[in-house]
Every structure is written in structure tokens, then in C-alpha cells.
Short mmCIF file of N, CA and C in Angstrom, two decimals:
data_model
loop_
_atom_site.label_atom_id
_atom_site.label_comp_id
_atom_site.label_asym_id
_atom_site.label_seq_id
_atom_site.Cartn_x
_atom_site.Cartn_y
_atom_site.Cartn_z
N UNK A 1329 0.81 -1.20 0.00
CA UNK A 1329 0.00 0.00 0.00
C UNK A 1329 0.85 1.27 0.00
N UNK A 1330 1.97 1.18 0.70
CA UNK A 1330 2.83 2.34 0.81
C UNK A 1330 3.33 2.78 -0.56
N UNK A 1331 3.64 1.82 -1.41
CA UNK A 1331 4.15 2.14 -2.74
C UNK A 1331 3.08 2.81 -3.60
N UNK A 1332 1.82 2.35 -3.50
CA UNK A 1332 0.73 2.98 -4.25
C UNK A 1332 0.51 4.42 -3.78
N UNK A 1333 0.59 4.62 -2.50
CA UNK A 1333 0.40 5.97 -1.94
C UNK A 1333 1.52 6.90 -2.42
N UNK A 1334 2.74 6.41 -2.45
CA UNK A 1334 3.86 7.22 -2.94
C UNK A 1334 3.70 7.58 -4.40
N UNK A 1335 3.27 6.62 -5.20
CA UNK A 1335 3.05 6.88 -6.63
C UNK A 1335 1.95 7.93 -6.83
N UNK A 1336 0.88 7.82 -6.03
CA UNK A 1336 -0.21 8.79 -6.15
C UNK A 1336 0.28 10.19 -5.79
N UNK A 1337 1.05 10.30 -4.73
CA UNK A 1337 1.59 11.60 -4.32
C UNK A 1337 2.54 12.15 -5.38
N UNK A 1338 3.34 11.26 -5.97
CA UNK A 1338 4.28 11.70 -7.00
C UNK A 1338 3.53 12.24 -8.22
N UNK A 1339 2.47 11.54 -8.66
CA UNK A 1339 1.68 12.01 -9.80
C UNK A 1339 1.03 13.35 -9.48
N UNK A 1340 0.48 13.46 -8.28
CA UNK A 1340 -0.15 14.70 -7.87
C UNK A 1340 0.87 15.84 -7.83
N UNK A 1341 2.06 15.52 -7.34
CA UNK A 1341 3.10 16.54 -7.24
C UNK A 1341 3.47 17.08 -8.62
N UNK A 1342 3.55 16.22 -9.63
CA UNK A 1342 3.89 16.67 -10.97
C UNK A 1342 2.81 17.57 -11.54
N UNK A 1343 1.56 17.29 -11.22
CA UNK A 1343 0.47 18.11 -11.74
C UNK A 1343 0.40 19.46 -11.02
N UNK A 1344 0.86 19.51 -9.80
CA UNK A 1344 0.72 20.72 -9.00
C UNK A 1344 1.98 21.58 -9.00
N UNK A 1345 2.82 21.43 -9.99
CA UNK A 1345 4.02 22.24 -10.08
C UNK A 1345 3.61 23.67 -10.43
N UNK A 1346 4.14 24.64 -9.72
CA UNK A 1346 3.82 26.04 -9.96
C UNK A 1346 4.39 26.50 -11.30
N UNK A 1347 3.80 27.56 -11.86
CA UNK A 1347 4.27 28.07 -13.14
C UNK A 1347 5.73 28.51 -13.07
N UNK A 1348 6.11 29.12 -11.98
CA UNK A 1348 7.51 29.54 -11.85
C UNK A 1348 8.43 28.33 -11.86
N UNK A 1349 7.99 27.26 -11.26
CA UNK A 1349 8.78 26.02 -11.24
C UNK A 1349 8.86 25.43 -12.65
N UNK A 1350 7.76 25.52 -13.39
CA UNK A 1350 7.76 25.01 -14.77
C UNK A 1350 8.75 25.78 -15.63
N UNK A 1351 8.78 27.09 -15.48
CA UNK A 1351 9.75 27.88 -16.23
C UNK A 1351 11.17 27.56 -15.81
N UNK A 1352 11.39 27.39 -14.50
CA UNK A 1352 12.71 27.03 -14.01
C UNK A 1352 13.14 25.69 -14.60
N UNK A 1353 12.21 24.74 -14.67
CA UNK A 1353 12.52 23.44 -15.26
C UNK A 1353 12.84 23.57 -16.75
N UNK A 1354 12.10 24.44 -17.44
CA UNK A 1354 12.35 24.63 -18.88
C UNK A 1354 13.74 25.23 -19.10
N UNK A 1355 14.12 26.21 -18.30
CA UNK A 1355 15.46 26.80 -18.44
C UNK A 1355 16.54 25.79 -18.04
N UNK A 1356 16.24 24.95 -17.07
CA UNK A 1356 17.18 23.87 -16.72
C UNK A 1356 17.34 22.94 -17.92
N UNK A 1357 16.24 22.67 -18.63
CA UNK A 1357 16.30 21.85 -19.83
C UNK A 1357 17.18 22.47 -20.90
N UNK A 1358 17.09 23.79 -21.07
CA UNK A 1358 17.97 24.47 -22.02
C UNK A 1358 19.43 24.32 -21.62
N UNK A 1359 19.68 24.39 -20.31
CA UNK A 1359 21.06 24.21 -19.83
C UNK A 1359 21.54 22.78 -20.11
N UNK A 1360 20.67 21.81 -19.91
CA UNK A 1360 21.03 20.42 -20.19
C UNK A 1360 21.35 20.26 -21.67
N UNK A 1361 20.52 20.86 -22.53
CA UNK A 1361 20.76 20.78 -23.98
C UNK A 1361 22.10 21.41 -24.32
N UNK A 1362 22.37 22.57 -23.75
CA UNK A 1362 23.62 23.27 -24.08
C UNK A 1362 24.85 22.49 -23.58
N UNK A 1363 24.69 21.73 -22.51
CA UNK A 1363 25.82 20.98 -21.97
C UNK A 1363 26.02 19.63 -22.64
N UNK A 1364 24.97 19.08 -23.23
CA UNK A 1364 25.06 17.72 -23.76
C UNK A 1364 25.07 17.64 -25.28
N UNK A 1365 24.74 18.73 -25.96
CA UNK A 1365 24.68 18.70 -27.42
C UNK A 1365 26.02 19.15 -27.98
N UNK A 1366 26.66 18.25 -28.69
CA UNK A 1366 28.00 18.54 -29.20
C UNK A 1366 28.00 19.58 -30.32
N UNK A 1367 26.98 19.57 -31.15
CA UNK A 1367 26.98 20.43 -32.34
C UNK A 1367 26.18 21.72 -32.14
N UNK A 1368 25.80 22.01 -30.92
CA UNK A 1368 25.01 23.22 -30.68
C UNK A 1368 25.78 24.48 -31.06
N UNK A 1369 27.08 24.50 -30.82
CA UNK A 1369 27.87 25.69 -31.18
C UNK A 1369 27.87 25.91 -32.69
N UNK A 1370 27.86 24.83 -33.47
CA UNK A 1370 27.79 24.96 -34.93
C UNK A 1370 26.46 25.60 -35.33
N UNK A 1371 25.37 25.16 -34.69
CA UNK A 1371 24.06 25.74 -34.98
C UNK A 1371 24.00 27.22 -34.58
N UNK A 1372 24.61 27.56 -33.47
CA UNK A 1372 24.61 28.95 -33.01
C UNK A 1372 25.40 29.83 -33.98
N UNK A 1373 26.56 29.37 -34.40
CA UNK A 1373 27.37 30.14 -35.37
C UNK A 1373 26.59 30.31 -36.68
N UNK A 1374 25.97 29.25 -37.15
CA UNK A 1374 25.18 29.33 -38.39
C UNK A 1374 24.04 30.33 -38.23
N UNK A 1375 23.39 30.32 -37.08
CA UNK A 1375 22.30 31.26 -36.83
C UNK A 1375 22.82 32.71 -36.83
N UNK A 1376 23.98 32.93 -36.24
CA UNK A 1376 24.57 34.28 -36.24
C UNK A 1376 24.93 34.72 -37.66
N UNK A 1377 25.45 33.81 -38.48
CA UNK A 1377 25.76 34.13 -39.88
C UNK A 1377 24.48 34.51 -40.62
N UNK A 1378 23.40 33.77 -40.38
CA UNK A 1378 22.12 34.08 -41.02
C UNK A 1378 21.64 35.47 -40.62
N UNK A 1379 21.76 35.81 -39.35
CA UNK A 1379 21.33 37.14 -38.88
C UNK A 1379 22.19 38.23 -39.52
N UNK A 1380 23.50 38.02 -39.56
CA UNK A 1380 24.39 39.01 -40.19
C UNK A 1380 24.06 39.18 -41.66
N UNK A 1381 23.88 38.07 -42.38
CA UNK A 1381 23.49 38.14 -43.79
C UNK A 1381 22.14 38.84 -43.95
N UNK A 1382 21.21 38.56 -43.04
CA UNK A 1382 19.90 39.19 -43.11
C UNK A 1382 19.99 40.71 -43.02
N UNK A 1383 20.80 41.20 -42.10
CA UNK A 1383 20.97 42.65 -41.98
C UNK A 1383 21.76 43.21 -43.17
N UNK A 1384 22.79 42.50 -43.60
CA UNK A 1384 23.62 42.98 -44.70
C UNK A 1384 22.81 43.11 -46.00
N UNK A 1385 22.00 42.09 -46.28
CA UNK A 1385 21.22 42.10 -47.52
C UNK A 1385 19.84 42.73 -47.35
N UNK A 1386 19.55 43.23 -46.18
CA UNK A 1386 18.29 43.91 -45.90
C UNK A 1386 17.09 43.08 -46.37
N UNK A 1387 16.97 41.89 -45.80
CA UNK A 1387 15.88 41.01 -46.20
C UNK A 1387 14.54 41.59 -45.74
N UNK A 1388 13.49 41.20 -46.43
CA UNK A 1388 12.15 41.71 -46.13
C UNK A 1388 11.62 41.08 -44.85
N UNK A 1389 10.49 41.59 -44.41
CA UNK A 1389 9.86 41.05 -43.21
C UNK A 1389 9.48 39.59 -43.36
N UNK A 1390 8.92 39.23 -44.49
CA UNK A 1390 8.54 37.83 -44.71
C UNK A 1390 9.77 36.93 -44.79
N UNK A 1391 10.85 37.44 -45.36
CA UNK A 1391 12.08 36.67 -45.40
C UNK A 1391 12.64 36.46 -43.99
N UNK A 1392 12.54 37.50 -43.14
CA UNK A 1392 12.98 37.35 -41.75
C UNK A 1392 12.16 36.27 -41.06
N UNK A 1393 10.85 36.26 -41.29
CA UNK A 1393 9.99 35.26 -40.67
C UNK A 1393 10.43 33.86 -41.10
N UNK A 1394 10.67 33.68 -42.40
CA UNK A 1394 11.11 32.38 -42.90
C UNK A 1394 12.44 31.97 -42.29
N UNK A 1395 13.38 32.92 -42.19
CA UNK A 1395 14.69 32.61 -41.63
C UNK A 1395 14.59 32.27 -40.14
N UNK A 1396 13.79 33.01 -39.41
CA UNK A 1396 13.63 32.75 -37.97
C UNK A 1396 12.99 31.38 -37.76
N UNK A 1397 11.97 31.06 -38.56
CA UNK A 1397 11.36 29.74 -38.44
C UNK A 1397 12.34 28.63 -38.80
N UNK A 1398 13.15 28.84 -39.81
CA UNK A 1398 14.11 27.81 -40.22
C UNK A 1398 15.14 27.58 -39.11
N UNK A 1399 15.68 28.66 -38.55
CA UNK A 1399 16.66 28.53 -37.47
C UNK A 1399 16.01 27.90 -36.25
N UNK A 1400 14.81 28.36 -35.91
CA UNK A 1400 14.10 27.79 -34.76
C UNK A 1400 13.79 26.32 -34.95
N UNK A 1401 13.44 25.93 -36.17
CA UNK A 1401 13.16 24.54 -36.50
C UNK A 1401 14.37 23.66 -36.21
N UNK A 1402 15.54 24.14 -36.56
CA UNK A 1402 16.77 23.37 -36.30
C UNK A 1402 17.00 23.24 -34.80
N UNK A 1403 16.85 24.34 -34.06
CA UNK A 1403 17.08 24.28 -32.61
C UNK A 1403 16.06 23.39 -31.91
N UNK A 1404 14.81 23.44 -32.34
CA UNK A 1404 13.77 22.61 -31.72
C UNK A 1404 14.05 21.13 -31.99
N UNK A 1405 14.39 20.78 -33.23
CA UNK A 1405 14.66 19.37 -33.52
C UNK A 1405 15.91 18.89 -32.80
N UNK A 1406 16.89 19.75 -32.67
CA UNK A 1406 18.10 19.37 -31.93
C UNK A 1406 17.76 19.13 -30.46
N UNK A 1407 16.89 19.95 -29.90
CA UNK A 1407 16.47 19.79 -28.51
C UNK A 1407 15.69 18.48 -28.33
N UNK A 1408 14.75 18.21 -29.24
CA UNK A 1408 14.00 16.95 -29.16
C UNK A 1408 14.92 15.74 -29.34
N UNK A 1409 15.89 15.86 -30.23
CA UNK A 1409 16.85 14.79 -30.43
C UNK A 1409 17.62 14.52 -29.13
N UNK A 1410 18.02 15.58 -28.46
CA UNK A 1410 18.75 15.42 -27.20
C UNK A 1410 17.86 14.74 -26.15
N UNK A 1411 16.59 15.15 -26.08
CA UNK A 1411 15.67 14.53 -25.12
C UNK A 1411 15.50 13.04 -25.41
N UNK A 1412 15.37 12.69 -26.68
CA UNK A 1412 15.20 11.29 -27.05
C UNK A 1412 16.47 10.50 -26.71
N UNK A 1413 17.63 11.07 -27.00
CA UNK A 1413 18.88 10.37 -26.69
C UNK A 1413 19.04 10.15 -25.18
N UNK A 1414 18.69 11.16 -24.38
CA UNK A 1414 18.78 11.00 -22.92
C UNK A 1414 17.85 9.89 -22.46
N UNK A 1415 16.63 9.88 -22.99
CA UNK A 1415 15.66 8.87 -22.60
C UNK A 1415 16.11 7.47 -23.02
N UNK A 1416 16.62 7.34 -24.22
CA UNK A 1416 17.09 6.03 -24.69
C UNK A 1416 18.28 5.55 -23.85
N UNK A 1417 19.19 6.46 -23.53
CA UNK A 1417 20.33 6.08 -22.68
C UNK A 1417 19.86 5.59 -21.31
N UNK A 1418 18.78 6.19 -20.81
CA UNK A 1418 18.26 5.79 -19.50
C UNK A 1418 17.53 4.45 -19.58
N UNK A 1419 16.68 4.28 -20.58
CA UNK A 1419 15.84 3.08 -20.65
C UNK A 1419 16.54 1.90 -21.29
N UNK A 1420 17.58 2.15 -22.07
CA UNK A 1420 18.27 1.05 -22.74
C UNK A 1420 19.78 1.25 -22.65
N UNK A 1421 20.34 1.08 -21.46
CA UNK A 1421 21.79 1.31 -21.31
C UNK A 1421 22.64 0.31 -22.09
N UNK A 1422 22.13 -0.89 -22.30
CA UNK A 1422 22.82 -1.88 -23.11
C UNK A 1422 22.49 -1.64 -24.58
N UNK A 1423 23.36 -2.10 -25.45
CA UNK A 1423 23.09 -1.95 -26.88
C UNK A 1423 21.85 -2.75 -27.26
N UNK A 1424 20.99 -2.12 -28.03
CA UNK A 1424 19.82 -2.80 -28.59
C UNK A 1424 19.56 -2.17 -29.95
N UNK A 1425 19.26 -2.98 -30.96
CA UNK A 1425 19.05 -2.42 -32.30
C UNK A 1425 17.90 -1.41 -32.37
N UNK A 1426 16.85 -1.61 -31.57
CA UNK A 1426 15.75 -0.64 -31.58
C UNK A 1426 16.17 0.69 -30.97
N UNK A 1427 17.00 0.62 -29.95
CA UNK A 1427 17.52 1.86 -29.35
C UNK A 1427 18.36 2.61 -30.37
N UNK A 1428 19.20 1.87 -31.09
CA UNK A 1428 20.02 2.50 -32.13
C UNK A 1428 19.13 3.11 -33.21
N UNK A 1429 18.10 2.37 -33.64
CA UNK A 1429 17.18 2.89 -34.66
C UNK A 1429 16.49 4.17 -34.18
N UNK A 1430 16.07 4.19 -32.93
CA UNK A 1430 15.40 5.37 -32.38
C UNK A 1430 16.32 6.57 -32.40
N UNK A 1431 17.56 6.37 -31.97
CA UNK A 1431 18.53 7.47 -31.99
C UNK A 1431 18.83 7.93 -33.41
N UNK A 1432 18.94 6.98 -34.34
CA UNK A 1432 19.22 7.34 -35.73
C UNK A 1432 18.08 8.11 -36.36
N UNK A 1433 16.86 7.72 -36.05
CA UNK A 1433 15.70 8.44 -36.60
C UNK A 1433 15.63 9.85 -36.02
N UNK A 1434 15.91 10.00 -34.73
CA UNK A 1434 15.92 11.34 -34.13
C UNK A 1434 17.02 12.20 -34.75
N UNK A 1435 18.18 11.61 -35.01
CA UNK A 1435 19.26 12.35 -35.67
C UNK A 1435 18.87 12.70 -37.10
N UNK A 1436 18.13 11.81 -37.77
CA UNK A 1436 17.66 12.10 -39.12
C UNK A 1436 16.71 13.29 -39.13
N UNK A 1437 15.92 13.45 -38.08
CA UNK A 1437 15.03 14.61 -37.98
C UNK A 1437 15.84 15.90 -37.93
N UNK A 1438 16.93 15.88 -37.19
CA UNK A 1438 17.80 17.06 -37.13
C UNK A 1438 18.40 17.32 -38.51
N UNK A 1439 18.87 16.27 -39.17
CA UNK A 1439 19.45 16.43 -40.51
C UNK A 1439 18.43 17.01 -41.48
N UNK A 1440 17.20 16.51 -41.45
CA UNK A 1440 16.16 17.04 -42.34
C UNK A 1440 15.87 18.51 -42.05
N UNK A 1441 15.84 18.87 -40.76
CA UNK A 1441 15.58 20.27 -40.42
C UNK A 1441 16.71 21.17 -40.90
N UNK A 1442 17.95 20.68 -40.81
CA UNK A 1442 19.09 21.46 -41.30
C UNK A 1442 19.01 21.62 -42.81
N UNK A 1443 18.66 20.55 -43.51
CA UNK A 1443 18.53 20.64 -44.98
C UNK A 1443 17.43 21.61 -45.39
N UNK A 1444 16.31 21.58 -44.68
CA UNK A 1444 15.23 22.53 -44.97
C UNK A 1444 15.70 23.96 -44.71
N UNK A 1445 16.42 24.17 -43.62
CA UNK A 1445 16.94 25.50 -43.31
C UNK A 1445 17.93 25.97 -44.37
N UNK A 1446 18.77 25.07 -44.85
CA UNK A 1446 19.72 25.43 -45.92
C UNK A 1446 18.97 25.81 -47.19
N UNK A 1447 17.94 25.06 -47.54
CA UNK A 1447 17.16 25.38 -48.74
C UNK A 1447 16.49 26.74 -48.61
N UNK A 1448 15.92 27.02 -47.45
CA UNK A 1448 15.30 28.33 -47.22
C UNK A 1448 16.35 29.43 -47.32
N UNK A 1449 17.51 29.21 -46.73
CA UNK A 1449 18.59 30.19 -46.82
C UNK A 1449 19.04 30.42 -48.25
N UNK A 1450 19.16 29.36 -49.02
CA UNK A 1450 19.56 29.51 -50.43
C UNK A 1450 18.50 30.26 -51.24
N UNK A 1451 17.24 29.95 -50.99
CA UNK A 1451 16.16 30.64 -51.71
C UNK A 1451 16.21 32.14 -51.42
N UNK A 1452 16.51 32.50 -50.19
CA UNK A 1452 16.51 33.92 -49.81
C UNK A 1452 17.82 34.59 -50.20
N UNK A 1453 18.96 33.96 -49.92
CA UNK A 1453 20.24 34.65 -50.08
C UNK A 1453 20.90 34.47 -51.43
N UNK A 1454 20.67 33.39 -52.12
CA UNK A 1454 21.35 33.16 -53.39
C UNK A 1454 21.08 34.25 -54.42
N UNK A 1455 19.81 34.66 -54.64
CA UNK A 1455 19.59 35.75 -55.60
C UNK A 1455 20.27 37.05 -55.16
N UNK A 1456 20.27 37.32 -53.87
CA UNK A 1456 20.90 38.54 -53.37
C UNK A 1456 22.42 38.48 -53.56
N UNK A 1457 23.02 37.31 -53.26
CA UNK A 1457 24.46 37.14 -53.50
C UNK A 1457 24.79 37.26 -54.99
N UNK A 1458 23.97 36.66 -55.83
CA UNK A 1458 24.18 36.71 -57.27
C UNK A 1458 24.10 38.15 -57.77
N UNK A 1459 23.09 38.89 -57.32
CA UNK A 1459 22.92 40.28 -57.73
C UNK A 1459 24.09 41.13 -57.24
N UNK A 1460 24.53 40.89 -56.02
CA UNK A 1460 25.67 41.64 -55.46
C UNK A 1460 26.93 41.35 -56.28
N UNK A 1461 27.13 40.10 -56.68
CA UNK A 1461 28.30 39.73 -57.47
C UNK A 1461 28.26 40.39 -58.85
N UNK A 1462 27.09 40.43 -59.46
CA UNK A 1462 26.95 41.08 -60.77
C UNK A 1462 27.25 42.57 -60.65
N UNK A 1463 26.70 43.21 -59.64
CA UNK A 1463 26.95 44.65 -59.45
C UNK A 1463 28.44 44.91 -59.21
N UNK A 1464 29.07 44.06 -58.41
CA UNK A 1464 30.49 44.22 -58.14
C UNK A 1464 31.30 44.02 -59.41
N UNK A 1465 30.95 43.03 -60.20
CA UNK A 1465 31.66 42.76 -61.45
C UNK A 1465 31.55 43.95 -62.40
N UNK A 1466 30.34 44.48 -62.57
CA UNK A 1466 30.15 45.58 -63.51
C UNK A 1466 30.84 46.85 -63.03
N UNK A 1467 30.90 47.06 -61.73
CA UNK A 1467 31.51 48.29 -61.24
C UNK A 1467 33.03 48.23 -61.23
N UNK A 1468 33.61 47.06 -61.23
CA UNK A 1468 35.07 46.95 -61.17
C UNK A 1468 35.70 46.47 -62.46
N UNK A 1469 34.92 46.26 -63.49
CA UNK A 1469 35.50 45.69 -64.71
C UNK A 1469 35.83 46.74 -65.75
N UNK A 1470 36.29 47.85 -65.29
CA UNK A 1470 36.76 48.87 -66.23
C UNK A 1470 35.62 49.54 -66.97
N UNK A 1471 35.72 49.53 -68.29
CA UNK A 1471 34.78 50.26 -69.12
C UNK A 1471 33.41 49.62 -69.17
N UNK A 1472 33.33 48.35 -68.83
CA UNK A 1472 32.02 47.70 -68.91
C UNK A 1472 31.01 48.36 -67.99
N UNK A 1473 31.45 48.76 -66.81
CA UNK A 1473 30.51 49.34 -65.87
C UNK A 1473 30.47 50.86 -65.93
N UNK A 1474 31.41 51.46 -66.64
CA UNK A 1474 31.49 52.92 -66.67
C UNK A 1474 30.62 53.45 -67.80
N UNK A 1475 30.32 54.72 -67.69
CA UNK A 1475 29.57 55.38 -68.77
C UNK A 1475 30.46 55.46 -70.00
N UNK A 1476 29.86 55.46 -71.17
CA UNK A 1476 30.67 55.54 -72.39
C UNK A 1476 31.51 56.81 -72.40
N UNK A 1477 32.71 56.69 -72.92
CA UNK A 1477 33.62 57.85 -73.00
C UNK A 1477 33.11 58.83 -74.04
N UNK A 1478 33.33 60.13 -73.75
CA UNK A 1478 32.89 61.16 -74.70
C UNK A 1478 33.85 61.19 -75.88
N UNK A 1479 33.29 61.52 -77.02
CA UNK A 1479 34.12 61.64 -78.23
C UNK A 1479 34.92 62.94 -78.14
N UNK A 1480 36.14 62.88 -78.64
CA UNK A 1480 36.93 64.11 -78.63
C UNK A 1480 36.30 65.15 -79.58
N UNK A 1481 36.42 66.40 -79.19
CA UNK A 1481 35.86 67.48 -80.04
C UNK A 1481 36.67 67.59 -81.32
N UNK A 1482 36.01 67.94 -82.43
CA UNK A 1482 36.68 68.08 -83.73
C UNK A 1482 36.96 69.49 -84.05
#
């Protein structure tokens, strides 16, 4: 009976967590992700590059929304992947093919989110980079970018 009573109290305790405690737990989760995810720094650097490119190329509001969603999508899938890996490590400490499959599928979700983010970035930035390169080429290629020379007076 004692074990049933403890389980009931534990379930009740989880439901009665205060909002401040829930936020504290969420921020603790972010700390766990930052400490356990090996490639998080790569994602952060990529996100900073996207923001710098966004300001440099003066992307539109809708383009900012797409970029923010793409970056957020990568971070969310990375976080879920970390949660799944922690859970699998806890529930299946010994090697098991299903545990490996679960981890691989979670990693595939991160890979797909990164590929989607790259495609969105290319759709937004490639035309801007191409246009910038053309303008640079025409302005630095001598007479091609300059106004036609005046004819000498007769």
C-alpha cells in the first residue's frame, strides 16, 4: 500500500508544479541541452551568420519570418533529439538495435531540419548574393561598368 500511496503523491506533485517552477525546469532543460549537445555551437554560429546576412542584404519582413522559423526549427529538432537520446540512454543502457534505430531516426530529424533551413537560406540569399556579385563585377570591370567615354571634339 505504501508504494501505491507514494506513486499517487508523485503524480499529484507533478500536476501541481507552480508556473515559476515550470519555467525554471524549462530553463534547466535548455542548460542540459547546451551541456550535452556537441553540435550546438555549430548551430549557433550558423544562426549568427544568417542574422548578419539578413541585416547585410536587408531582407524583407517575410524573409525574416522564414529565416527565424528555419533557425528555430533546427534548434527545436536538436532539442528533441537530445531529449530522445537521454531517454534512450536511461531506458536502454545496453546496446539494442531498436535503441540504435530510435537514436538514428531522431538524428535524421535534425538532418532534415538542417537541410530545410539550408534550402530556405539559399532561396533567400542566393539571388541577393548573385545580384551583389553582378553589381560588383560591372563596377570593377573597367569600361564595362562605366559610362561611355565622350568623343573628342573636332
